[in-house]
Amino acid sequence: MKRTTLPQMDEILGKEFPCLNHGFVRLIDYMGSDEAIVQAARVSYGKGTKQVSQDRGLIRYLMRHHHTSPFEMVEFKFHCKLPIFVARQWIRHRTASVNEYSLRYSEAVKEFYIPDSDVIRLQSQTNRQGRSEDSVPPEKQKKVLQILEKHNQQAWSDYQEMEQSGLARELARIHLPVSLYTEWYWKIDLHNLMHFLRLRLDPTAQYEIRVYADIIAEITKAAVPISWEAFEDYILFSKTFSKLEFEVLKKALEKLEEQPDWQKLGEEAGLSKRESTEFIDKLKS
């Protein structure tokens, strides 16, 4: 059996998609497509569907009922260049294979992340781990950039001095700032990639990692458009209710003088007949 290839993916293999001031994302390799997900789901009786509409219905069913292993059959391998502080957030997603550029074996490259002025913000008063949307006065922006540049230059000068003196690279590197760029190969399956994207595309995620997530999202969408549509509908843009919240919702609906035609509303929204039925069952549960 020949390996499945996708023309739109082969066209971008190895292409650098710029990120921040020195970074990039490159797709190195991929395995599988929407078809691979369908094949995996139907392996119990060895048949695949012949119509795209049937494949779409099955993939959407798998997504909304949280079947994970069929989506793990699709994999992507990326080459990423990113600031160390972004890498430290990224690596929290542990269900991937990673091999990173080593400063024990190799010399550092003089490339540091410096934010654009328009993304320099004050600390948010409502989100302890994020920045606010309030603009910083130009004079403060300038001061921040001066501090960052000065620190980077001093750190690099010290690094070179220690390395040229014969100090071991594993020691010379330890004071370099987390704004320094690193590189890695990152291989991950589609299920875990969607989890990564659900968190890192969120508006509350740090801007710098969202830049990378945005590009990876576009690459993923091109590879598995049907799965991506289902991901957007059932995970990325979906909302959940707690038990208590759902009780409030049900009580509010019960007080309506005239019950809506849920089936019709579902169809108008683009739900299939089966999806509409499941939606109504949720409201009645």
Short mmCIF file of C-alpha atoms in Angstrom, two decimals:
data_model
loop_
_atom_site.label_atom_id
_atom_site.label_comp_id
_atom_site.label_asym_id
_atom_site.label_seq_id
_atom_site.Cartn_x
_atom_site.Cartn_y
_atom_site.Cartn_z
CA MET A 1 0.00 0.00 0.00
CA LYS A 2 1.39 3.39 -1.00
CA ARG A 3 1.84 6.11 1.57
CA THR A 4 -0.93 8.72 1.53
CA THR A 5 0.36 12.05 0.27
CA LEU A 6 -1.40 15.39 0.14
CA PRO A 7 -0.32 17.87 -2.57
CA GLN A 8 -1.12 20.89 -0.40
CA MET A 9 1.13 19.51 2.33
CA ASP A 10 3.98 18.44 0.06
CA GLU A 11 4.10 22.00 -1.28
CA ILE A 12 4.94 23.42 2.15
CA LEU A 13 7.33 20.73 3.40
CA GLY A 14 10.45 22.50 4.61
CA LYS A 15 9.00 25.97 4.08
CA GLU A 16 9.80 28.47 6.83
CA PHE A 17 6.85 30.33 8.29
CA PRO A 18 8.35 33.31 10.17
CA CYS A 19 7.46 33.82 13.84
CA LEU A 20 8.40 36.81 16.00
CA ASN A 21 11.72 38.46 15.14
CA HIS A 22 13.98 35.44 14.54
CA GLY A 23 11.76 32.38 14.85
CA PHE A 24 9.97 30.07 12.45
CA VAL A 25 7.88 26.93 12.07
CA ARG A 26 8.65 24.37 9.36
CA LEU A 27 6.66 21.24 8.59
CA ILE A 28 9.24 18.47 8.19
CA ASP A 29 6.96 15.49 7.67
CA TYR A 30 3.39 14.31 8.12
CA MET A 31 1.58 11.00 8.21
CA GLY A 32 -2.09 10.42 7.48
CA SER A 33 -5.12 12.48 6.62
CA ASP A 34 -8.84 12.55 7.36
CA GLU A 35 -9.01 9.25 5.51
CA ALA A 36 -6.58 7.64 7.98
CA ILE A 37 -8.89 8.59 10.86
CA VAL A 38 -11.85 6.97 9.14
CA GLN A 39 -9.84 3.83 8.36
CA ALA A 40 -8.74 3.50 11.97
CA ALA A 41 -12.28 3.96 13.27
CA ARG A 42 -13.65 1.28 10.93
CA VAL A 43 -10.86 -1.25 11.32
CA SER A 44 -13.17 -3.53 13.33
CA TYR A 45 -14.78 -4.74 10.13
CA GLY A 46 -12.21 -3.67 7.59
CA LYS A 47 -14.27 -1.30 5.44
CA GLY A 48 -13.95 2.38 4.73
CA THR A 49 -16.72 4.66 3.57
CA LYS A 50 -16.85 5.74 -0.06
CA GLN A 51 -18.50 9.12 0.27
CA VAL A 52 -16.94 12.24 1.73
CA SER A 53 -20.23 13.06 3.45
CA GLN A 54 -20.12 9.72 5.27
CA ASP A 55 -16.52 10.31 6.31
CA ARG A 56 -17.45 13.75 7.58
CA GLY A 57 -20.34 12.37 9.63
CA LEU A 58 -18.12 9.71 11.19
CA ILE A 59 -15.32 12.14 12.05
CA ARG A 60 -17.77 14.57 13.62
CA TYR A 61 -19.28 11.70 15.64
CA LEU A 62 -15.82 10.66 16.87
CA MET A 63 -14.98 14.23 17.85
CA ARG A 64 -18.14 15.03 19.78
CA HIS A 65 -18.09 11.68 21.61
CA HIS A 66 -14.41 12.10 22.57
CA HIS A 67 -13.00 9.09 20.72
CA THR A 68 -9.29 9.82 20.75
CA SER A 69 -7.31 6.91 19.28
CA PRO A 70 -8.47 7.36 15.64
CA PHE A 71 -7.10 10.91 15.71
CA GLU A 72 -3.79 9.64 17.05
CA MET A 73 -3.22 7.90 13.69
CA VAL A 74 -2.31 11.24 12.10
CA GLU A 75 1.08 12.73 12.98
CA PHE A 76 3.09 15.85 12.23
CA LYS A 77 6.78 16.61 12.65
CA PHE A 78 7.76 20.27 12.95
CA HIS A 79 11.06 22.11 13.12
CA CYS A 80 10.61 25.17 15.32
CA LYS A 81 12.87 28.05 16.26
CA LEU A 82 11.57 29.84 19.32
CA PRO A 83 12.62 31.84 22.40
CA ILE A 84 13.51 29.69 25.39
CA PHE A 85 10.69 31.15 27.51
CA VAL A 86 8.19 30.10 24.83
CA ALA A 87 9.78 26.65 24.70
CA ARG A 88 9.38 26.27 28.47
CA GLN A 89 5.61 26.87 28.15
CA TRP A 90 5.38 24.66 25.08
CA ILE A 91 7.15 21.68 26.66
CA ARG A 92 4.42 21.48 29.31
CA HIS A 93 2.54 19.56 26.63
CA ARG A 94 4.30 16.31 27.40
CA THR A 95 2.64 13.99 24.87
CA ALA A 96 5.09 14.67 22.05
CA SER A 97 8.58 13.61 20.98
CA VAL A 98 11.13 16.42 21.22
CA ASN A 99 14.80 16.82 20.37
CA GLU A 100 16.24 20.25 21.17
CA TYR A 101 19.38 22.14 20.15
CA SER A 102 21.94 21.57 22.90
CA LEU A 103 24.15 24.32 24.28
CA ARG A 104 26.33 21.64 25.88
CA TYR A 105 27.39 20.34 22.47
CA SER A 106 27.00 23.46 20.33
CA GLU A 107 27.71 27.16 20.64
CA ALA A 108 24.86 29.57 21.23
CA VAL A 109 23.70 31.78 18.37
CA LYS A 110 23.39 35.49 19.08
CA GLU A 111 19.66 35.80 18.50
CA PHE A 112 17.36 37.19 21.18
CA TYR A 113 13.65 37.90 21.20
CA ILE A 114 12.82 41.58 21.48
CA PRO A 115 9.08 42.34 21.56
CA ASP A 116 7.55 44.89 19.24
CA SER A 117 6.50 48.08 21.00
CA ASP A 118 2.81 47.42 20.42
CA VAL A 119 2.85 44.18 22.46
CA ILE A 120 4.55 45.70 25.50
CA ARG A 121 1.80 45.90 28.10
CA LEU A 122 1.32 46.34 31.84
CA GLN A 123 0.39 43.47 34.14
CA SER A 124 -3.29 42.58 33.97
CA GLN A 125 -5.28 43.32 37.11
CA THR A 126 -7.67 40.42 36.41
CA ASN A 127 -5.31 37.77 35.04
CA ARG A 128 -2.32 37.10 37.29
CA GLN A 129 -0.36 35.37 34.55
CA GLY A 130 -1.04 37.72 31.66
CA ARG A 131 -0.68 41.23 30.32
CA SER A 132 -3.43 43.80 30.07
CA GLU A 133 -4.80 45.41 26.92
CA ASP A 134 -3.85 48.88 28.14
CA SER A 135 -1.21 50.66 26.10
CA VAL A 136 2.10 51.52 27.72
CA PRO A 137 3.33 55.12 27.32
CA PRO A 138 5.99 55.43 24.58
CA GLU A 139 8.65 56.52 27.05
CA LYS A 140 8.09 53.37 29.13
CA GLN A 141 8.14 51.19 26.01
CA LYS A 142 11.46 52.73 25.05
CA LYS A 143 12.88 52.14 28.52
CA VAL A 144 11.81 48.48 28.50
CA LEU A 145 13.44 47.90 25.12
CA GLN A 146 16.64 49.56 26.30
CA ILE A 147 16.78 47.32 29.37
CA LEU A 148 16.24 44.19 27.29
CA GLU A 149 18.86 45.16 24.71
CA LYS A 150 21.40 46.07 27.40
CA HIS A 151 20.87 42.81 29.28
CA ASN A 152 21.11 40.71 26.13
CA GLN A 153 24.34 42.40 25.03
CA GLN A 154 25.94 42.01 28.46
CA ALA A 155 24.90 38.38 28.74
CA TRP A 156 26.30 37.63 25.30
CA SER A 157 29.57 39.40 26.04
CA ASP A 158 29.99 37.43 29.26
CA TYR A 159 29.13 34.17 27.48
CA GLN A 160 31.80 34.76 24.85
CA GLU A 161 34.38 35.71 27.46
CA MET A 162 33.78 32.54 29.47
CA GLU A 163 33.76 30.32 26.40
CA GLN A 164 36.95 31.85 24.98
CA SER A 165 38.66 31.30 28.34
CA GLY A 166 38.12 27.57 27.89
CA LEU A 167 35.22 27.21 30.31
CA ALA A 168 32.97 24.25 29.57
CA ARG A 169 30.04 25.17 27.34
CA GLU A 170 27.64 23.59 29.82
CA LEU A 171 28.73 26.22 32.36
CA ALA A 172 29.18 29.18 30.04
CA ARG A 173 25.54 28.88 28.95
CA ILE A 174 23.86 28.99 32.36
CA HIS A 175 23.43 32.75 32.65
CA LEU A 176 22.03 33.29 29.14
CA PRO A 177 18.53 34.86 29.23
CA VAL A 178 15.34 33.03 28.31
CA SER A 179 14.92 35.47 25.42
CA LEU A 180 17.65 33.51 23.59
CA TYR A 181 16.35 31.43 20.70
CA THR A 182 16.49 27.66 20.70
CA GLU A 183 15.44 25.10 18.09
CA TRP A 184 13.81 21.70 18.22
CA TYR A 185 12.11 18.98 16.27
CA TRP A 186 8.64 18.36 17.65
CA LYS A 187 6.59 15.32 16.60
CA ILE A 188 3.01 14.94 17.79
CA ASP A 189 -0.19 13.13 16.87
CA LEU A 190 -3.35 14.98 15.87
CA HIS A 191 -5.29 14.27 19.07
CA ASN A 192 -2.61 15.77 21.30
CA LEU A 193 -1.93 18.56 18.80
CA MET A 194 -5.57 19.62 19.02
CA HIS A 195 -5.26 19.74 22.80
CA PHE A 196 -2.17 21.94 22.44
CA LEU A 197 -4.01 24.23 20.03
CA ARG A 198 -7.12 24.43 22.19
CA LEU A 199 -5.02 25.91 24.97
CA ARG A 200 -2.48 27.94 23.00
CA LEU A 201 -4.94 29.55 20.58
CA ASP A 202 -6.96 30.85 23.49
CA PRO A 203 -6.90 34.66 23.81
CA THR A 204 -5.62 34.27 27.38
CA ALA A 205 -2.51 32.38 26.22
CA GLN A 206 0.68 34.43 26.00
CA TYR A 207 0.93 36.37 22.75
CA GLU A 208 4.31 34.93 21.79
CA ILE A 209 3.19 31.29 21.89
CA ARG A 210 -0.06 32.17 20.11
CA VAL A 211 2.00 33.36 17.15
CA TYR A 212 3.34 29.82 16.76
CA ALA A 213 -0.03 28.21 17.47
CA ASP A 214 -1.68 30.29 14.74
CA ILE A 215 0.73 29.00 12.11
CA ILE A 216 0.54 25.39 13.27
CA ALA A 217 -3.25 25.67 13.22
CA GLU A 218 -3.23 26.70 9.55
CA ILE A 219 -0.92 23.80 8.67
CA THR A 220 -3.14 21.36 10.56
CA LYS A 221 -6.29 22.69 8.90
CA ALA A 222 -4.75 22.13 5.47
CA ALA A 223 -3.90 18.51 6.29
CA VAL A 224 -7.18 17.44 7.89
CA PRO A 225 -9.93 19.92 6.90
CA ILE A 226 -12.84 17.71 7.99
CA SER A 227 -11.29 17.00 11.38
CA TRP A 228 -10.44 20.67 11.79
CA GLU A 229 -14.05 21.67 11.12
CA ALA A 230 -15.20 19.20 13.79
CA PHE A 231 -12.50 20.44 16.17
CA GLU A 232 -13.69 24.03 15.78
CA ASP A 233 -17.34 23.06 16.28
CA TYR A 234 -17.00 20.68 19.22
CA ILE A 235 -13.86 21.84 21.04
CA LEU A 236 -12.20 25.08 20.00
CA PHE A 237 -15.29 27.29 19.88
CA SER A 238 -17.62 25.21 22.04
CA LYS A 239 -18.85 26.13 25.52
CA THR A 240 -19.55 23.78 28.39
CA PHE A 241 -21.94 24.08 31.32
CA SER A 242 -21.48 22.84 34.86
CA LYS A 243 -24.23 20.72 36.39
CA LEU A 244 -25.60 23.73 38.27
CA GLU A 245 -25.43 25.98 35.21
CA PHE A 246 -27.31 23.40 33.18
CA GLU A 247 -30.02 23.20 35.84
CA VAL A 248 -30.47 26.96 35.57
CA LEU A 249 -30.71 26.69 31.79
CA LYS A 250 -33.32 23.92 31.96
CA LYS A 251 -35.46 25.85 34.43
CA ALA A 252 -35.33 28.91 32.19
CA LEU A 253 -36.42 26.85 29.18
CA GLU A 254 -39.27 25.25 31.13
CA LYS A 255 -40.71 28.69 31.85
CA LEU A 256 -41.04 29.57 28.19
CA GLU A 257 -44.68 29.83 27.15
CA GLU A 258 -43.90 28.26 23.80
CA GLN A 259 -41.16 25.70 23.36
CA PRO A 260 -38.89 26.30 20.34
CA ASP A 261 -38.78 23.85 17.46
CA TRP A 262 -35.33 22.55 18.37
CA GLN A 263 -35.14 20.21 15.39
CA LYS A 264 -35.78 23.05 12.96
CA LEU A 265 -33.39 25.41 14.74
CA GLY A 266 -30.70 22.73 14.68
CA GLU A 267 -31.10 22.16 10.96
CA GLU A 268 -30.99 25.91 10.30
CA ALA A 269 -27.72 26.08 12.23
CA GLY A 270 -26.23 23.35 10.03
CA LEU A 271 -26.61 20.36 12.36
CA SER A 272 -27.24 17.01 10.74
CA LYS A 273 -30.37 15.10 11.68
CA ARG A 274 -28.36 12.92 14.06
CA GLU A 275 -26.63 15.93 15.61
CA SER A 276 -29.97 17.66 16.10
CA THR A 277 -31.37 14.58 17.81
CA GLU A 278 -28.39 14.37 20.16
CA PHE A 279 -28.74 18.09 20.90
CA ILE A 280 -32.42 17.67 21.84
CA ASP A 281 -31.56 14.67 24.02
CA LYS A 282 -29.07 16.84 25.90
CA LEU A 283 -31.73 19.44 26.60
CA LYS A 284 -34.08 16.74 27.89
CA SER A 285 -31.50 15.00 30.06
#
